[in-house]
């Protein structure tokens, strides 16, 4: 499965490693050249770009992704990336991270998703064993811990 | 939302016209751009934050303009103003041309600054292409002044219409606009104003200006 992750910070890299272990194809997108360098996560593809720009997402071949994860430290970016992934590129499953509790109220159905949690033991396994029911076309907003 | 050059100018104009204005900016120093006689209110804060918006009187607002320097902030502000507070007239200034088009499609009116500015400059530096003078409200018909290649001089209006498939709306000759008859002979100095669907623009320019083969 092809997964694009916006934001190659701690959270993005951790998700990338876990998905790579499960045999998925990973693209990490970050506008910081230090984080978007090849090899930042062994086995992951990288793209140095602003994930809010439609041209960057086209270059990332977002329409071929089964999952897009918006995991940057900026809530504005995460909302915009999740919206673009869903509306412009028809990505079936989108996850966006909420960083700041103060912004949590904004992450709602007006951005095409709902707040929820992923399977805590295998959050990104997407396998048959996953007990979490995640409907296609639905964006999941992960609240801050 | 945003008290930069655009925001400050908008606030000044609206204030001078007697409207009640609130300006939001994260940086209180930005309010120095407002004139000393500005009678509206200034609110320091993030433009998509509920408390900030409410202290700016968003619940009573007739319109909301998001003109900060950040595309993402502008789109968040515009959406919150409309979805959460039901503000009737909302507009967002968006630099990124493609994102501006996306939001426009999603129902947020946008001003695509970069596209607009680049278009104006292109017209100034390359005064050869067709320059649009009117577009009908559905955007499916354009009136534009189309420059002609000299090989059209001496030929008549009907030939040009047949070759391009466009309609000549009028011709400006010796400083006055005239309605063309089919036999009007095109001459040097004429400005030809054509009506055509915008998608046909390049093809028509090619025929009029570069004498590419047309319908005739």
mmCIF file of C-alpha atoms in Angstrom:
data_model
loop_
_atom_site.group_PDB
_atom_site.id
_atom_site.type_symbol
_atom_site.label_atom_id
_atom_site.label_comp_id
_atom_site.label_asym_id
_atom_site.label_seq_id
_atom_site.Cartn_x
_atom_site.Cartn_y
_atom_site.Cartn_z
ATOM 1 C CA UNK A 1 0.000 0.000 0.000
ATOM 2 C CA UNK A 2 1.285 3.466 -0.852
ATOM 3 C CA UNK A 3 1.150 5.947 2.027
ATOM 4 C CA UNK A 4 2.179 9.613 1.932
ATOM 5 C CA UNK A 5 3.046 11.326 5.187
ATOM 6 C CA UNK A 6 3.153 15.110 5.391
ATOM 7 C CA UNK A 7 5.624 16.166 8.052
ATOM 8 C CA UNK A 8 8.854 14.278 8.700
ATOM 9 C CA UNK A 9 9.168 15.308 12.325
ATOM 10 C CA UNK A 10 9.176 12.838 15.207
ATOM 11 C CA UNK A 11 5.554 11.821 14.684
ATOM 12 C CA UNK A 12 5.823 11.483 10.912
ATOM 13 C CA UNK A 13 9.029 9.455 11.130
ATOM 14 C CA UNK A 14 7.607 7.135 13.790
ATOM 15 C CA UNK A 15 4.552 6.432 11.656
ATOM 16 C CA UNK A 16 6.790 5.880 8.626
ATOM 17 C CA UNK A 17 8.920 3.307 10.455
ATOM 18 C CA UNK A 18 5.923 1.407 11.694
ATOM 19 C CA UNK A 19 4.307 1.280 8.261
ATOM 20 C CA UNK A 20 7.575 0.225 6.619
ATOM 21 C CA UNK A 21 7.789 -2.692 9.042
ATOM 22 C CA UNK A 22 4.360 -3.728 7.839
ATOM 23 C CA UNK A 23 5.619 -3.716 4.263
ATOM 24 C CA UNK A 24 4.057 -0.494 3.007
ATOM 25 C CA UNK A 25 5.523 1.973 0.531
ATOM 26 C CA UNK A 26 6.173 5.300 2.250
ATOM 27 C CA UNK A 27 6.683 8.848 1.000
ATOM 28 C CA UNK A 28 7.669 11.475 3.564
ATOM 29 C CA UNK A 29 6.990 15.102 2.577
ATOM 30 C CA UNK A 30 8.583 17.997 4.452
ATOM 31 C CA UNK A 31 9.594 21.488 3.436
ATOM 32 C CA UNK A 32 12.611 21.416 5.744
ATOM 33 C CA UNK A 33 15.569 20.106 3.708
ATOM 34 C CA UNK A 34 17.135 18.626 6.866
ATOM 35 C CA UNK A 35 14.043 16.459 7.411
ATOM 36 C CA UNK A 36 13.271 15.679 3.784
ATOM 37 C CA UNK A 37 16.749 14.316 3.079
ATOM 38 C CA UNK A 38 16.964 10.806 1.606
ATOM 39 C CA UNK A 39 17.566 8.211 4.284
ATOM 40 C CA UNK A 40 15.936 10.174 7.096
ATOM 41 C CA UNK A 41 13.929 7.002 7.560
ATOM 42 C CA UNK A 42 15.591 3.915 6.071
ATOM 43 C CA UNK A 43 13.551 2.644 3.141
ATOM 44 C CA UNK A 44 11.223 5.649 2.847
ATOM 45 C CA UNK A 45 11.047 7.926 -0.168
ATOM 46 C CA UNK A 46 11.328 11.652 0.585
ATOM 47 C CA UNK A 47 10.102 14.825 -1.087
ATOM 48 C CA UNK A 48 11.161 18.313 -0.073
ATOM 49 C CA UNK A 49 8.058 20.416 -0.631
ATOM 50 C CA UNK A 50 5.287 22.409 0.973
ATOM 51 C CA UNK A 51 2.539 19.817 1.353
ATOM 52 C CA UNK A 52 -0.121 22.531 1.123
ATOM 53 C CA UNK A 53 0.754 23.244 -2.483
ATOM 54 C CA UNK A 54 -1.285 21.355 -5.023
ATOM 55 C CA UNK A 55 1.674 21.074 -7.401
ATOM 56 C CA UNK A 56 3.741 19.426 -4.658
ATOM 57 C CA UNK A 57 0.981 16.920 -4.014
ATOM 58 C CA UNK A 58 0.762 16.168 -7.716
ATOM 59 C CA UNK A 59 4.498 15.521 -7.727
ATOM 60 C CA UNK A 60 3.971 13.242 -4.726
ATOM 61 C CA UNK A 61 1.442 11.260 -6.843
ATOM 62 C CA UNK A 62 -1.109 11.596 -4.089
ATOM 63 C CA UNK A 63 -3.891 10.159 -6.208
ATOM 64 C CA UNK A 64 -2.043 6.820 -6.141
ATOM 65 C CA UNK A 65 -1.954 6.758 -2.334
ATOM 66 C CA UNK A 66 -4.341 4.585 -0.361
ATOM 67 C CA UNK A 67 -3.639 6.553 2.804
ATOM 68 C CA UNK A 68 -2.432 10.085 3.496
ATOM 69 C CA UNK A 69 -1.276 11.116 6.957
ATOM 70 C CA UNK A 70 -1.038 14.820 7.858
ATOM 71 C CA UNK A 71 1.410 14.727 10.740
ATOM 72 C CA UNK A 72 3.051 18.141 10.758
ATOM 73 C CA UNK A 73 3.349 20.283 13.866
ATOM 74 C CA UNK A 74 1.127 22.969 12.307
ATOM 75 C CA UNK A 75 -2.617 22.402 12.652
ATOM 76 C CA UNK A 76 -3.403 24.713 9.725
ATOM 77 C CA UNK A 77 -1.225 22.593 7.463
ATOM 78 C CA UNK A 78 -2.784 19.357 8.718
ATOM 79 C CA UNK A 79 -6.304 20.603 7.995
ATOM 80 C CA UNK A 80 -5.403 21.906 4.550
ATOM 81 C CA UNK A 81 -3.460 18.772 3.561
ATOM 82 C CA UNK A 82 -6.279 16.489 4.691
ATOM 83 C CA UNK A 83 -8.832 18.541 2.776
ATOM 84 C CA UNK A 84 -6.760 18.595 -0.422
ATOM 85 C CA UNK A 85 -5.990 14.858 -0.180
ATOM 86 C CA UNK A 86 -9.669 14.061 0.058
ATOM 87 C CA UNK A 87 -11.240 16.577 -2.313
ATOM 88 C CA UNK A 88 -8.563 17.004 -4.986
ATOM 89 C CA UNK A 89 -6.873 13.624 -5.050
ATOM 90 C CA UNK A 90 -9.665 11.294 -3.897
ATOM 91 C CA UNK A 91 -7.479 9.568 -1.324
ATOM 92 C CA UNK A 92 -9.739 6.955 0.308
ATOM 93 C CA UNK A 93 -8.303 7.235 3.809
ATOM 94 C CA UNK A 94 -6.884 10.340 5.429
ATOM 95 C CA UNK A 95 -5.573 10.853 8.955
ATOM 96 C CA UNK A 96 -4.713 14.265 10.375
ATOM 97 C CA UNK A 97 -3.029 15.023 13.641
ATOM 98 C CA UNK A 98 -4.324 17.744 15.957
ATOM 99 C CA UNK A 99 -1.404 19.348 17.780
ATOM 100 C CA UNK A 100 -2.925 22.047 19.903
ATOM 101 C CA UNK A 101 -5.959 21.364 22.134
ATOM 102 C CA UNK A 102 -7.120 24.911 21.418
ATOM 103 C CA UNK A 103 -7.548 24.035 17.741
ATOM 104 C CA UNK A 104 -9.339 20.734 18.287
ATOM 105 C CA UNK A 105 -12.843 22.158 17.764
ATOM 106 C CA UNK A 106 -11.971 23.101 14.190
ATOM 107 C CA UNK A 107 -11.277 19.508 13.156
ATOM 108 C CA UNK A 108 -14.831 18.462 12.376
ATOM 109 C CA UNK A 109 -17.150 17.388 9.586
ATOM 110 C CA UNK A 110 -16.804 20.729 7.807
ATOM 111 C CA UNK A 111 -13.303 19.500 6.878
ATOM 112 C CA UNK A 112 -14.649 16.102 5.870
ATOM 113 C CA UNK A 113 -13.784 14.041 8.912
ATOM 114 C CA UNK A 114 -14.440 13.152 12.515
ATOM 115 C CA UNK A 115 -12.322 13.045 15.618
ATOM 116 C CA UNK A 116 -11.392 9.550 16.555
ATOM 117 C CA UNK A 117 -8.667 7.147 17.523
ATOM 118 C CA UNK A 118 -7.016 4.437 15.546
ATOM 119 C CA UNK A 119 -6.470 0.906 16.868
ATOM 120 C CA UNK A 120 -4.109 1.479 19.760
ATOM 121 C CA UNK A 121 -2.036 -1.677 19.381
ATOM 122 C CA UNK A 122 -1.697 -1.541 15.596
ATOM 123 C CA UNK A 123 -2.714 2.013 14.712
ATOM 124 C CA UNK A 124 -1.649 1.780 11.109
ATOM 125 C CA UNK A 125 -1.801 -1.922 10.417
ATOM 126 C CA UNK A 126 -4.841 -1.617 8.098
ATOM 127 C CA UNK A 127 -4.901 -5.385 8.154
ATOM 128 C CA UNK A 128 -7.749 -7.824 8.490
ATOM 129 C CA UNK A 129 -7.082 -8.033 12.196
ATOM 130 C CA UNK A 130 -7.632 -4.339 12.664
ATOM 131 C CA UNK A 131 -10.723 -3.999 14.812
ATOM 132 C CA UNK A 132 -11.150 -0.351 13.963
ATOM 133 C CA UNK A 133 -13.914 0.341 11.503
ATOM 134 C CA UNK A 134 -12.684 3.001 9.170
ATOM 135 C CA UNK A 135 -15.029 3.763 6.330
ATOM 136 C CA UNK A 136 -13.610 4.667 2.963
ATOM 137 C CA UNK A 137 -13.636 8.362 2.245
ATOM 138 C CA UNK A 138 -13.523 9.229 5.904
ATOM 139 C CA UNK A 139 -10.897 11.462 7.462
ATOM 140 C CA UNK A 140 -9.851 10.699 11.013
ATOM 141 C CA UNK A 141 -8.625 13.581 13.161
ATOM 142 C CA UNK A 142 -6.358 12.369 15.937
ATOM 143 C CA UNK A 143 -6.752 14.563 19.021
ATOM 144 C CA UNK A 144 -3.679 15.665 20.976
ATOM 145 C CA UNK A 145 -2.625 13.246 23.689
ATOM 146 C CA UNK B 1 -8.206 39.523 9.292
ATOM 147 C CA UNK B 2 -4.650 40.724 8.660
ATOM 148 C CA UNK B 3 -3.526 44.324 8.969
ATOM 149 C CA UNK B 4 -0.905 44.396 6.250
ATOM 150 C CA UNK B 5 -1.021 46.795 3.308
ATOM 151 C CA UNK B 6 -4.196 45.280 1.890
ATOM 152 C CA UNK B 7 -5.949 44.873 5.230
ATOM 153 C CA UNK B 8 -5.107 48.390 6.370
ATOM 154 C CA UNK B 9 -6.284 49.901 3.088
ATOM 155 C CA UNK B 10 -9.549 47.943 3.164
ATOM 156 C CA UNK B 11 -10.146 48.973 6.775
ATOM 157 C CA UNK B 12 -9.508 52.618 5.886
ATOM 158 C CA UNK B 13 -11.840 52.588 2.898
ATOM 159 C CA UNK B 14 -14.651 50.841 4.759
ATOM 160 C CA UNK B 15 -14.222 53.141 7.735
ATOM 161 C CA UNK B 16 -14.328 56.224 5.517
ATOM 162 C CA UNK B 17 -17.536 54.965 3.929
ATOM 163 C CA UNK B 18 -19.103 54.881 7.349
ATOM 164 C CA UNK B 19 -19.075 51.125 7.975
ATOM 165 C CA UNK B 20 -18.231 49.644 11.336
ATOM 166 C CA UNK B 21 -14.867 47.873 11.012
ATOM 167 C CA UNK B 22 -12.813 45.544 13.211
ATOM 168 C CA UNK B 23 -9.255 44.649 12.191
ATOM 169 C CA UNK B 24 -7.537 41.519 13.515
ATOM 170 C CA UNK B 25 -3.783 40.980 13.531
ATOM 171 C CA UNK B 26 -1.414 38.795 15.533
ATOM 172 C CA UNK B 27 1.022 41.681 15.781
ATOM 173 C CA UNK B 28 -0.264 44.814 17.524
ATOM 174 C CA UNK B 29 2.443 46.849 15.757
ATOM 175 C CA UNK B 30 0.630 46.222 12.470
ATOM 176 C CA UNK B 31 -2.195 48.522 13.575
ATOM 177 C CA UNK B 32 0.172 51.471 13.127
ATOM 178 C CA UNK B 33 -0.597 51.202 9.421
ATOM 179 C CA UNK B 34 -4.112 52.483 10.147
ATOM 180 C CA UNK B 35 -4.712 56.201 9.893
ATOM 181 C CA UNK B 36 -4.873 58.180 13.122
ATOM 182 C CA UNK B 37 -8.514 59.047 12.415
ATOM 183 C CA UNK B 38 -9.519 55.358 12.067
ATOM 184 C CA UNK B 39 -12.720 54.907 14.084
ATOM 185 C CA UNK B 40 -12.968 51.087 13.971
ATOM 186 C CA UNK B 41 -11.641 48.646 16.528
ATOM 187 C CA UNK B 42 -8.417 46.636 16.503
ATOM 188 C CA UNK B 43 -8.129 43.139 17.975
ATOM 189 C CA UNK B 44 -4.820 41.430 18.584
ATOM 190 C CA UNK B 45 -5.020 37.692 18.048
ATOM 191 C CA UNK B 46 -5.151 34.752 15.654
ATOM 192 C CA UNK B 47 -7.766 35.324 12.966
ATOM 193 C CA UNK B 48 -9.352 31.877 13.112
ATOM 194 C CA UNK B 49 -9.510 31.771 16.895
ATOM 195 C CA UNK B 50 -13.056 31.899 18.261
ATOM 196 C CA UNK B 51 -12.296 34.296 21.110
ATOM 197 C CA UNK B 52 -10.499 36.684 18.792
ATOM 198 C CA UNK B 53 -13.291 36.573 16.221
ATOM 199 C CA UNK B 54 -15.941 37.088 18.855
ATOM 200 C CA UNK B 55 -14.197 40.092 20.361
ATOM 201 C CA UNK B 56 -14.045 41.488 16.823
ATOM 202 C CA UNK B 57 -17.842 41.150 16.677
ATOM 203 C CA UNK B 58 -17.996 38.287 14.169
ATOM 204 C CA UNK B 59 -21.527 37.374 15.295
ATOM 205 C CA UNK B 60 -22.778 40.726 14.007
ATOM 206 C CA UNK B 61 -20.550 40.832 10.908
ATOM 207 C CA UNK B 62 -21.989 41.361 7.453
ATOM 208 C CA UNK B 63 -18.700 40.429 5.792
ATOM 209 C CA UNK B 64 -15.329 38.874 6.566
ATOM 210 C CA UNK B 65 -12.156 39.405 4.528
ATOM 211 C CA UNK B 66 -9.156 37.152 5.198
ATOM 212 C CA UNK B 67 -6.127 39.041 3.897
ATOM 213 C CA UNK B 68 -3.284 37.947 6.190
ATOM 214 C CA UNK B 69 0.024 36.859 4.691
ATOM 215 C CA UNK B 70 -0.692 33.145 5.207
ATOM 216 C CA UNK B 71 -2.812 31.200 2.710
ATOM 217 C CA UNK B 72 -3.624 28.549 5.303
ATOM 218 C CA UNK B 73 -4.623 31.082 7.946
ATOM 219 C CA UNK B 74 -6.808 32.872 5.432
ATOM 220 C CA UNK B 75 -8.630 29.747 4.410
ATOM 221 C CA UNK B 76 -9.147 28.669 8.022
ATOM 222 C CA UNK B 77 -10.399 32.128 8.966
ATOM 223 C CA UNK B 78 -12.751 32.283 5.989
ATOM 224 C CA UNK B 79 -14.164 28.839 6.650
ATOM 225 C CA UNK B 80 -14.688 29.451 10.361
ATOM 226 C CA UNK B 81 -16.378 32.786 9.620
ATOM 227 C CA UNK B 82 -18.746 31.121 7.223
ATOM 228 C CA UNK B 83 -19.331 27.668 8.706
ATOM 229 C CA UNK B 84 -19.247 28.496 12.406
ATOM 230 C CA UNK B 85 -20.599 32.025 12.425
ATOM 231 C CA UNK B 86 -22.638 32.043 9.214
ATOM 232 C CA UNK B 87 -21.142 35.290 7.892
ATOM 233 C CA UNK B 88 -22.819 35.968 4.577
ATOM 234 C CA UNK B 89 -19.994 37.553 2.587
ATOM 235 C CA UNK B 90 -16.632 35.893 3.041
ATOM 236 C CA UNK B 91 -13.537 36.254 0.903
ATOM 237 C CA UNK B 92 -9.978 34.956 1.200
ATOM 238 C CA UNK B 93 -6.846 36.253 -0.465
ATOM 239 C CA UNK B 94 -4.764 33.227 -1.568
ATOM 240 C CA UNK B 95 -1.273 33.467 -3.037
ATOM 241 C CA UNK B 96 -0.898 29.889 -4.301
ATOM 242 C CA UNK B 97 -2.752 29.913 -7.656
ATOM 243 C CA UNK B 98 -3.753 26.257 -7.601
ATOM 244 C CA UNK B 99 -5.002 26.334 -4.042
ATOM 245 C CA UNK B 100 -6.995 29.460 -4.884
ATOM 246 C CA UNK B 101 -8.751 27.541 -7.662
ATOM 247 C CA UNK B 102 -9.455 24.605 -5.336
ATOM 248 C CA UNK B 103 -11.024 26.780 -2.645
ATOM 249 C CA UNK B 104 -13.029 28.639 -5.231
ATOM 250 C CA UNK B 105 -14.458 25.287 -6.324
ATOM 251 C CA UNK B 106 -15.149 24.392 -2.701
ATOM 252 C CA UNK B 107 -17.265 27.502 -2.418
ATOM 253 C CA UNK B 108 -14.919 29.988 -0.716
ATOM 254 C CA UNK B 109 -14.557 33.052 -2.935
ATOM 255 C CA UNK B 110 -10.866 33.784 -3.366
ATOM 256 C CA UNK B 111 -8.719 36.553 -4.739
ATOM 257 C CA UNK B 112 -5.793 34.847 -6.457
ATOM 258 C CA UNK B 113 -3.256 37.622 -6.043
ATOM 259 C CA UNK B 114 -0.359 35.905 -7.765
ATOM 260 C CA UNK B 115 -2.328 34.876 -10.847
ATOM 261 C CA UNK B 116 -3.897 38.303 -11.158
ATOM 262 C CA UNK B 117 -0.623 40.199 -10.765
ATOM 263 C CA UNK B 118 1.267 37.920 -13.151
ATOM 264 C CA UNK B 119 -1.531 38.277 -15.721
ATOM 265 C CA UNK B 120 -1.432 42.072 -15.511
ATOM 266 C CA UNK B 121 2.342 42.069 -15.912
ATOM 267 C CA UNK B 122 2.198 39.642 -18.826
ATOM 268 C CA UNK B 123 -0.219 41.966 -20.568
ATOM 269 C CA UNK B 124 2.188 44.849 -20.041
ATOM 270 C CA UNK B 125 5.332 43.079 -21.167
ATOM 271 C CA UNK B 126 3.783 41.155 -24.064
ATOM 272 C CA UNK B 127 1.226 43.486 -25.576
ATOM 273 C CA UNK B 128 0.702 41.130 -28.492
ATOM 274 C CA UNK B 129 -1.924 38.676 -27.281
ATOM 275 C CA UNK B 130 -5.648 39.172 -27.057
ATOM 276 C CA UNK B 131 -6.586 41.443 -24.169
ATOM 277 C CA UNK B 132 -9.850 40.611 -22.513
ATOM 278 C CA UNK B 133 -12.331 43.452 -22.217
ATOM 279 C CA UNK B 134 -15.443 41.665 -21.052
ATOM 280 C CA UNK B 135 -16.460 38.261 -19.837
ATOM 281 C CA UNK B 136 -20.106 37.280 -19.511
ATOM 282 C CA UNK B 137 -21.229 36.253 -16.001
ATOM 283 C CA UNK B 138 -21.057 32.540 -16.816
ATOM 284 C CA UNK B 139 -17.486 32.925 -18.062
ATOM 285 C CA UNK B 140 -18.306 31.140 -21.324
ATOM 286 C CA UNK B 141 -18.051 34.148 -23.654
ATOM 287 C CA UNK B 142 -15.256 36.671 -23.934
ATOM 288 C CA UNK B 143 -14.860 39.982 -25.669
ATOM 289 C CA UNK B 144 -11.237 40.744 -26.396
ATOM 290 C CA UNK B 145 -9.196 43.062 -28.538
ATOM 291 C CA UNK B 146 -7.230 40.771 -30.814
ATOM 292 C CA UNK B 147 -4.253 42.148 -32.706
ATOM 293 C CA UNK B 148 -4.050 41.192 -36.392
ATOM 294 C CA UNK B 149 -1.158 40.044 -38.530
ATOM 295 C CA UNK B 150 -0.587 42.408 -41.433
ATOM 296 C CA UNK B 151 -1.658 39.774 -43.941
ATOM 297 C CA UNK B 152 -5.231 40.458 -42.811
ATOM 298 C CA UNK B 153 -5.007 44.080 -43.939
ATOM 299 C CA UNK B 154 -7.053 44.583 -47.089
ATOM 300 C CA UNK B 155 -9.216 41.546 -46.411
ATOM 301 C CA UNK B 156 -12.774 41.909 -45.189
ATOM 302 C CA UNK B 157 -14.573 41.333 -41.902
ATOM 303 C CA UNK B 158 -16.462 38.288 -43.168
ATOM 304 C CA UNK B 159 -13.234 36.495 -44.058
ATOM 305 C CA UNK B 160 -11.834 37.069 -40.579
ATOM 306 C CA UNK B 161 -15.030 35.820 -38.951
ATOM 307 C CA UNK B 162 -15.096 32.730 -41.122
ATOM 308 C CA UNK B 163 -11.443 31.924 -40.517
ATOM 309 C CA UNK B 164 -11.580 32.374 -36.746
ATOM 310 C CA UNK B 165 -15.140 31.291 -36.047
ATOM 311 C CA UNK B 166 -15.394 34.377 -33.828
ATOM 312 C CA UNK B 167 -17.777 37.293 -34.194
ATOM 313 C CA UNK B 168 -16.451 40.820 -34.702
ATOM 314 C CA UNK B 169 -18.325 42.876 -32.064
ATOM 315 C CA UNK B 170 -16.903 46.195 -33.249
ATOM 316 C CA UNK B 171 -13.860 47.777 -34.817
ATOM 317 C CA UNK B 172 -12.158 50.843 -33.421
ATOM 318 C CA UNK B 173 -11.039 53.023 -36.311
ATOM 319 C CA UNK B 174 -9.739 56.601 -36.125
ATOM 320 C CA UNK B 175 -10.618 56.708 -32.448
ATOM 321 C CA UNK B 176 -14.269 55.708 -32.838
ATOM 322 C CA UNK B 177 -15.990 52.323 -32.574
ATOM 323 C CA UNK B 178 -17.879 51.143 -35.647
ATOM 324 C CA UNK B 179 -20.117 48.133 -36.221
ATOM 325 C CA UNK B 180 -18.611 46.036 -38.995
ATOM 326 C CA UNK B 181 -20.481 45.161 -42.168
ATOM 327 C CA UNK B 182 -19.423 41.856 -43.783
ATOM 328 C CA UNK B 183 -17.603 43.785 -46.495
ATOM 329 C CA UNK B 184 -15.737 46.162 -44.176
ATOM 330 C CA UNK B 185 -12.124 46.113 -45.314
ATOM 331 C CA UNK B 186 -9.649 45.758 -42.454
ATOM 332 C CA UNK B 187 -6.954 48.375 -42.503
ATOM 333 C CA UNK B 188 -3.842 49.412 -40.632
ATOM 334 C CA UNK B 189 -4.546 50.952 -37.235
ATOM 335 C CA UNK B 190 -7.853 49.126 -36.745
ATOM 336 C CA UNK B 191 -8.442 47.611 -33.325
ATOM 337 C CA UNK B 192 -10.563 44.482 -33.745
ATOM 338 C CA UNK B 193 -12.799 43.416 -30.861
ATOM 339 C CA UNK B 194 -13.833 39.782 -31.151
ATOM 340 C CA UNK B 195 -16.418 37.703 -29.293
ATOM 341 C CA UNK B 196 -15.529 34.070 -28.714
ATOM 342 C CA UNK B 197 -15.648 31.315 -26.042
ATOM 343 C CA UNK B 198 -12.532 31.670 -23.827
ATOM 344 C CA UNK B 199 -11.379 28.136 -24.664
ATOM 345 C CA UNK B 200 -10.945 29.210 -28.288
ATOM 346 C CA UNK B 201 -8.560 32.001 -27.391
ATOM 347 C CA UNK B 202 -5.280 30.412 -28.377
ATOM 348 C CA UNK B 203 -6.614 29.067 -31.644
ATOM 349 C CA UNK B 204 -8.068 32.439 -32.585
ATOM 350 C CA UNK B 205 -4.899 34.293 -31.608
ATOM 351 C CA UNK B 206 -2.979 31.859 -33.774
ATOM 352 C CA UNK B 207 -5.156 32.605 -36.799
ATOM 353 C CA UNK B 208 -5.351 36.371 -36.278
ATOM 354 C CA UNK B 209 -1.786 37.001 -35.255
ATOM 355 C CA UNK B 210 0.344 34.222 -36.645
ATOM 356 C CA UNK B 211 -1.729 33.428 -39.747
ATOM 357 C CA UNK B 212 -2.135 29.782 -38.793
ATOM 358 C CA UNK B 213 -4.650 27.955 -40.957
ATOM 359 C CA UNK B 214 -8.193 28.662 -39.907
ATOM 360 C CA UNK B 215 -11.542 27.409 -41.147
ATOM 361 C CA UNK B 216 -11.204 29.039 -44.544
#
